[in-house]
XYZ file of C-alpha atoms in Angstrom:
361
model
C -208.541 -125.439 125.406
C -205.748 -126.009 127.892
C -204.967 -123.022 130.055
C -201.371 -121.857 130.237
C -200.121 -120.298 133.469
C -197.088 -118.020 133.485
C -195.346 -116.156 136.281
C -196.179 -112.522 135.689
C -193.373 -110.022 136.181
C -193.827 -107.118 138.546
C -194.191 -104.061 136.332
C -194.614 -101.462 139.089
C -191.073 -100.217 139.994
C -192.062 -98.948 143.473
C -193.728 -102.229 144.338
C -190.721 -104.166 143.069
C -188.343 -102.120 145.258
C -190.537 -102.686 148.326
C -190.666 -106.433 147.697
C -186.878 -106.665 147.298
C -186.327 -104.531 150.403
C -188.676 -106.765 152.389
C -186.934 -109.930 151.208
C -183.507 -108.574 152.119
C -184.781 -107.472 155.540
C -186.111 -110.964 156.229
C -182.849 -112.553 155.060
C -180.655 -110.260 157.173
C -182.943 -110.742 160.174
C -182.734 -114.521 159.776
C -178.892 -114.472 159.586
C -178.555 -112.179 162.615
C -180.889 -114.392 164.607
C -178.888 -117.479 163.564
C -175.570 -115.854 164.531
C -176.893 -114.791 167.920
C -178.411 -118.242 168.522
C -175.276 -120.188 167.581
C -172.478 -117.840 168.698
C -174.199 -115.916 171.454
C -173.089 -112.438 170.287
C -173.253 -110.280 167.153
C -169.726 -108.940 166.978
C -168.708 -105.480 165.742
C -171.711 -103.651 164.138
C -169.355 -102.007 161.609
C -168.770 -105.400 159.967
C -172.479 -105.861 159.281
C -172.847 -102.301 157.952
C -170.073 -103.090 155.482
C -170.683 -106.710 154.519
C -174.404 -106.675 153.813
C -174.365 -103.652 151.449
C -171.344 -105.185 149.680
C -173.075 -108.565 149.373
C -176.272 -106.954 148.096
C -174.277 -104.995 145.505
C -172.533 -108.211 144.482
C -175.914 -109.944 144.079
C -177.365 -107.295 141.733
C -174.137 -106.844 139.765
C -174.013 -110.573 139.045
C -177.673 -110.481 137.952
C -176.860 -107.521 135.688
C -173.879 -109.300 134.094
C -175.955 -112.451 133.494
C -178.813 -110.492 131.926
C -176.505 -108.331 129.855
C -174.519 -111.219 128.381
C -176.705 -114.326 128.531
C -180.304 -113.038 128.225
C -179.762 -110.653 125.300
C -181.085 -111.363 121.798
C -177.450 -111.803 120.762
C -175.744 -113.383 123.803
C -172.107 -112.465 124.509
C -170.982 -115.641 126.215
C -167.261 -114.881 126.094
C -167.726 -111.426 127.623
C -169.873 -112.911 130.376
C -167.340 -115.629 131.163
C -164.662 -112.951 131.512
C -166.727 -110.418 133.475
C -168.107 -112.856 136.083
C -164.722 -114.101 137.427
C -163.342 -110.563 137.320
C -166.340 -109.330 139.341
C -165.938 -112.106 141.921
C -162.192 -111.467 142.271
C -162.815 -107.756 142.777
C -165.278 -108.384 145.615
C -162.952 -110.989 147.122
C -160.150 -108.432 147.176
C -162.514 -105.791 148.610
C -163.621 -108.034 151.443
C -160.118 -109.232 152.211
C -158.881 -105.637 152.348
C -161.654 -104.764 154.794
C -160.888 -107.839 156.906
C -157.228 -106.902 156.985
C -158.131 -103.385 158.024
C -160.499 -104.438 160.820
C -159.121 -107.779 162.036
C -155.455 -107.590 161.146
C -152.466 -106.792 161.182
C -151.689 -110.387 161.845
C -149.091 -111.210 164.451
C -147.241 -114.347 165.316
C -145.103 -116.786 163.384
C -145.232 -116.642 159.577
C -147.003 -120.012 159.437
C -149.750 -118.762 161.716
C -150.212 -115.623 159.633
C -150.485 -117.649 156.429
C -153.084 -119.933 158.010
C -155.137 -116.957 159.202
C -154.989 -115.327 155.761
C -156.062 -118.572 154.110
C -158.996 -118.990 156.500
C -160.170 -115.436 155.906
C -159.909 -115.858 152.114
C -161.851 -119.131 152.263
C -164.630 -117.548 154.340
C -164.829 -114.515 152.044
C -164.847 -116.733 148.944
C -167.632 -118.880 150.405
C -169.810 -115.827 151.028
C -169.078 -114.434 147.574
C -169.971 -117.728 145.899
C -173.076 -117.952 148.121
C -174.446 -114.585 146.969
C -173.287 -115.133 143.375
C -175.145 -118.466 143.377
C -178.268 -116.789 144.787
C -178.019 -114.182 142.035
C -177.721 -116.954 139.446
C -180.857 -118.652 140.787
C -182.727 -115.336 140.749
C -181.661 -114.687 137.153
C -182.580 -118.240 136.100
C -186.014 -117.922 137.699
C -186.681 -114.634 135.911
C -185.456 -116.098 132.616
C -187.706 -119.141 132.952
C -190.639 -116.894 133.848
C -189.969 -114.761 130.765
C -189.780 -117.838 128.550
C -193.070 -119.090 130.006
C -194.682 -115.758 129.252
C -193.339 -115.740 125.701
C -194.573 -119.298 125.179
C -198.014 -118.364 126.521
C -198.205 -115.275 124.308
C -197.103 -117.322 121.285
C -199.768 -119.907 122.061
C -202.412 -117.195 122.390
C -201.360 -115.695 119.035
C -201.531 -119.134 117.421
C -204.995 -119.782 118.847
C -206.144 -116.304 117.787
C -204.834 -116.953 114.278
C -206.643 -120.298 114.164
C -209.847 -118.649 115.398
C -209.542 -115.893 112.778
C -208.888 -118.513 110.112
C -211.982 -120.444 111.209
C -214.070 -117.260 111.028
C -212.710 -116.486 107.567
C -213.476 -119.997 106.385
C -217.001 -119.691 107.764
C -217.462 -116.340 106.053
C -216.093 -117.782 102.819
C -218.584 -120.634 103.019
C -221.444 -118.190 103.594
C -220.204 -116.018 100.740
C -220.123 -119.083 98.488
C -223.693 -119.918 99.445
C -224.749 -116.315 98.842
C -223.033 -116.389 95.450
C -224.965 -119.537 94.480
C -228.176 -117.871 95.617
C -227.351 -114.804 93.533
C -226.851 -117.035 90.528
C -230.355 -118.432 90.978
C -232.378 -115.493 92.298
C -231.563 -112.945 89.517
C -232.673 -115.383 86.839
C -236.002 -115.804 88.581
C -236.265 -112.048 89.162
C -235.513 -111.027 85.558
C -237.666 -113.766 84.100
C -240.523 -112.545 86.271
C -239.985 -108.943 85.175
C -239.952 -110.005 81.522
C -243.220 -111.860 82.071
C -244.815 -108.822 83.741
C -243.540 -106.593 80.948
C -245.068 -108.795 78.253
C -248.364 -108.995 80.152
C -248.804 -105.252 80.746
C -247.282 -103.930 77.517
C -250.625 -104.006 75.690
C -252.499 -102.603 78.669
C -250.206 -99.791 79.831
C -247.192 -98.538 77.964
C -246.087 -96.569 81.044
C -246.243 -99.605 83.302
C -244.330 -101.678 80.748
C -241.650 -99.011 80.464
C -241.358 -98.871 84.271
C -240.850 -102.605 84.379
C -238.065 -102.415 81.796
C -236.373 -99.502 83.591
C -236.592 -101.351 86.901
C -235.036 -104.397 85.227
C -232.144 -102.239 83.980
C -231.595 -100.806 87.477
C -231.534 -104.275 89.022
C -229.189 -105.591 86.347
C -226.826 -102.654 86.942
C -226.682 -103.427 90.664
C -225.677 -107.038 89.942
C -223.121 -106.377 87.233
C -219.457 -107.140 87.958
C -217.241 -104.146 88.668
C -213.517 -103.627 88.071
C -210.782 -104.716 90.486
C -211.373 -101.583 92.602
C -215.108 -102.192 92.711
C -215.862 -99.206 90.436
C -218.058 -98.708 87.414
C -218.147 -96.130 84.562
C -219.577 -92.842 85.799
C -221.747 -92.358 82.721
C -223.359 -95.759 83.407
C -224.213 -94.680 86.955
C -225.726 -91.441 85.650
C -227.743 -93.410 83.079
C -229.279 -95.372 85.954
C -230.053 -92.099 87.746
C -231.937 -91.101 84.601
C -233.818 -94.424 84.696
C -234.803 -93.837 88.321
C -235.997 -90.325 87.490
C -238.008 -91.664 84.541
C -239.669 -94.356 86.690
C -240.835 -91.746 89.190
C -242.092 -89.466 86.431
C -244.200 -92.395 85.236
C -245.364 -93.112 88.788
C -246.789 -89.625 89.103
C -247.903 -89.267 85.481
C -245.232 -86.620 84.792
C -246.960 -84.288 87.265
C -243.867 -83.925 89.438
C -241.944 -80.733 88.776
C -238.425 -82.112 88.391
C -235.505 -80.182 86.982
C -232.850 -82.763 85.966
C -229.652 -81.166 84.626
C -226.419 -82.793 83.393
C -223.337 -80.711 82.628
C -219.867 -81.801 81.524
C -218.286 -85.003 80.289
C -218.556 -88.190 82.362
C -217.380 -91.039 80.147
C -213.700 -91.015 81.172
C -214.336 -91.382 84.918
C -215.220 -94.286 87.182
C -216.969 -94.367 90.570
C -218.092 -96.937 93.112
C -221.650 -97.856 92.128
C -225.002 -96.827 93.635
C -223.686 -93.594 95.203
C -225.622 -91.159 93.005
C -228.524 -93.605 92.839
C -228.808 -93.567 96.641
C -228.901 -89.766 96.710
C -231.568 -89.718 93.994
C -233.634 -92.432 95.652
C -233.664 -90.366 98.868
C -235.270 -87.484 96.962
C -238.243 -89.615 95.995
C -238.348 -91.289 99.409
C -238.310 -88.157 101.552
C -239.494 -85.506 99.094
C -242.986 -84.098 98.638
C -244.061 -85.399 95.228
C -247.772 -84.738 95.467
C -248.129 -81.066 96.330
C -248.604 -79.024 93.177
C -246.196 -76.274 94.157
C -243.493 -78.724 95.279
C -240.494 -79.022 92.968
C -237.350 -81.127 92.815
C -233.962 -80.356 91.368
C -231.046 -82.589 90.483
C -227.882 -81.218 88.950
C -224.846 -83.348 88.132
C -221.770 -81.680 86.699
C -218.187 -82.628 85.955
C -215.501 -79.960 85.686
C -212.391 -81.461 87.202
C -214.543 -82.688 90.103
C -217.855 -84.474 90.127
C -220.593 -82.421 91.768
C -224.073 -83.597 92.666
C -226.710 -81.180 93.967
C -230.293 -81.966 94.851
C -233.121 -80.051 96.463
C -236.637 -81.163 97.256
C -239.586 -80.051 99.330
C -240.237 -82.002 102.520
C -243.307 -84.083 103.097
C -245.594 -82.233 105.524
C -245.669 -85.294 107.805
C -241.965 -86.106 107.620
C -240.461 -86.697 111.075
C -237.153 -88.421 110.287
C -233.879 -86.559 110.100
C -232.447 -87.250 106.673
C -228.950 -87.098 108.130
C -229.705 -90.313 110.039
C -231.027 -92.339 107.094
C -229.511 -95.798 106.636
C -228.790 -95.062 102.971
C -226.784 -91.916 103.764
C -224.896 -93.653 106.602
C -223.932 -96.593 104.406
C -222.916 -94.249 101.606
C -220.639 -92.255 103.937
C -219.031 -95.493 105.106
C -218.371 -96.621 101.540
C -216.999 -93.204 100.577
C -214.733 -93.087 103.646
C -213.278 -96.435 102.612
C -212.905 -95.755 98.878
C -212.234 -91.984 98.833
C -210.727 -90.932 102.182
C -210.274 -87.143 102.325
C -211.321 -86.832 98.671
C -215.013 -86.007 99.012
C -217.485 -83.798 100.859
C -221.107 -84.636 101.610
C -223.435 -82.138 103.268
C -227.144 -82.590 103.876
C -229.022 -79.434 104.875
C -232.528 -79.591 106.316
C -234.883 -76.667 106.787
C -238.523 -76.588 107.824
C -239.643 -77.009 104.234
C -236.837 -78.578 102.204
C -233.804 -80.839 101.972
C -230.604 -79.924 100.126
C -227.713 -82.263 99.400
C -224.288 -81.144 98.205
C -221.786 -83.807 97.166
C -218.403 -83.277 95.546
C -215.661 -85.791 94.886
C -212.269 -86.041 93.220
C -212.374 -88.959 90.808
């Protein structure tokens, strides 16, 4: 990629003032040295104390007029063409008045006076045009520098856009490959589950039922959702019931689980796998083998969906449930889909976990 170099403007005001002051000092020093070298004397100091401040003012006023009228988003060419000559005439009059005050009154024949006036006007006009031209060059240089910077920034934006587009195209290609894989892998997965179900059905009704429930859970995770990526709430709760049933079968119904549903869920929708993740964490982190251990799940809908769970901790558990990948991912999904519309609190004691989740659907 070809590098683009632009003249960077000086953004620090104090530094800019120091640079300008240094440049003017060098310029004035050069002119004074040239005058002394060519003429042999400096002349009246008052003239220098007047002329150089006036010339410097002229320089910056011309720059201001050029910027104001020719560098604006909507240039005012006519106003600039009127203001520039008027500004030059004003400074010409100012200098001539000072010359008349310091060097005149003129004496001698009228022809001599007219010649002297003309010479003074020509010299003053030359200096005015000199500093006005320098101001024009300064303004042109700044304008070109600004255009170079804008061109460089535009080029960078274009390259960034092309890079982003290339990344998106790469991601789209990967997504297409993943979609093709999903079309193949589920068929193999469900066919395998159906085979296992048919093989174990005669040997173990519980194992066969677990296989069917697991197949339903997997199918639910792969089903298409609506345009907002949501699914019927009652379908999500049905899968929670399937997960609870699978774990009852795993532990031969020995687990003390209180599973309570209250309210009406059919008219609501939710992003999928939220309640399933909470329920899965119960069986992952909870103590399911101790006789006195018990689990509780309560899901209710009364204007807001509420999910509460409590389970005893495994005696050897050493992982903070707050830091679980499942909970982190769930918070991220909820923050994206329901910003400021939900609360999720996980409480951990020495012996138990409690989870409180409420959401406005």
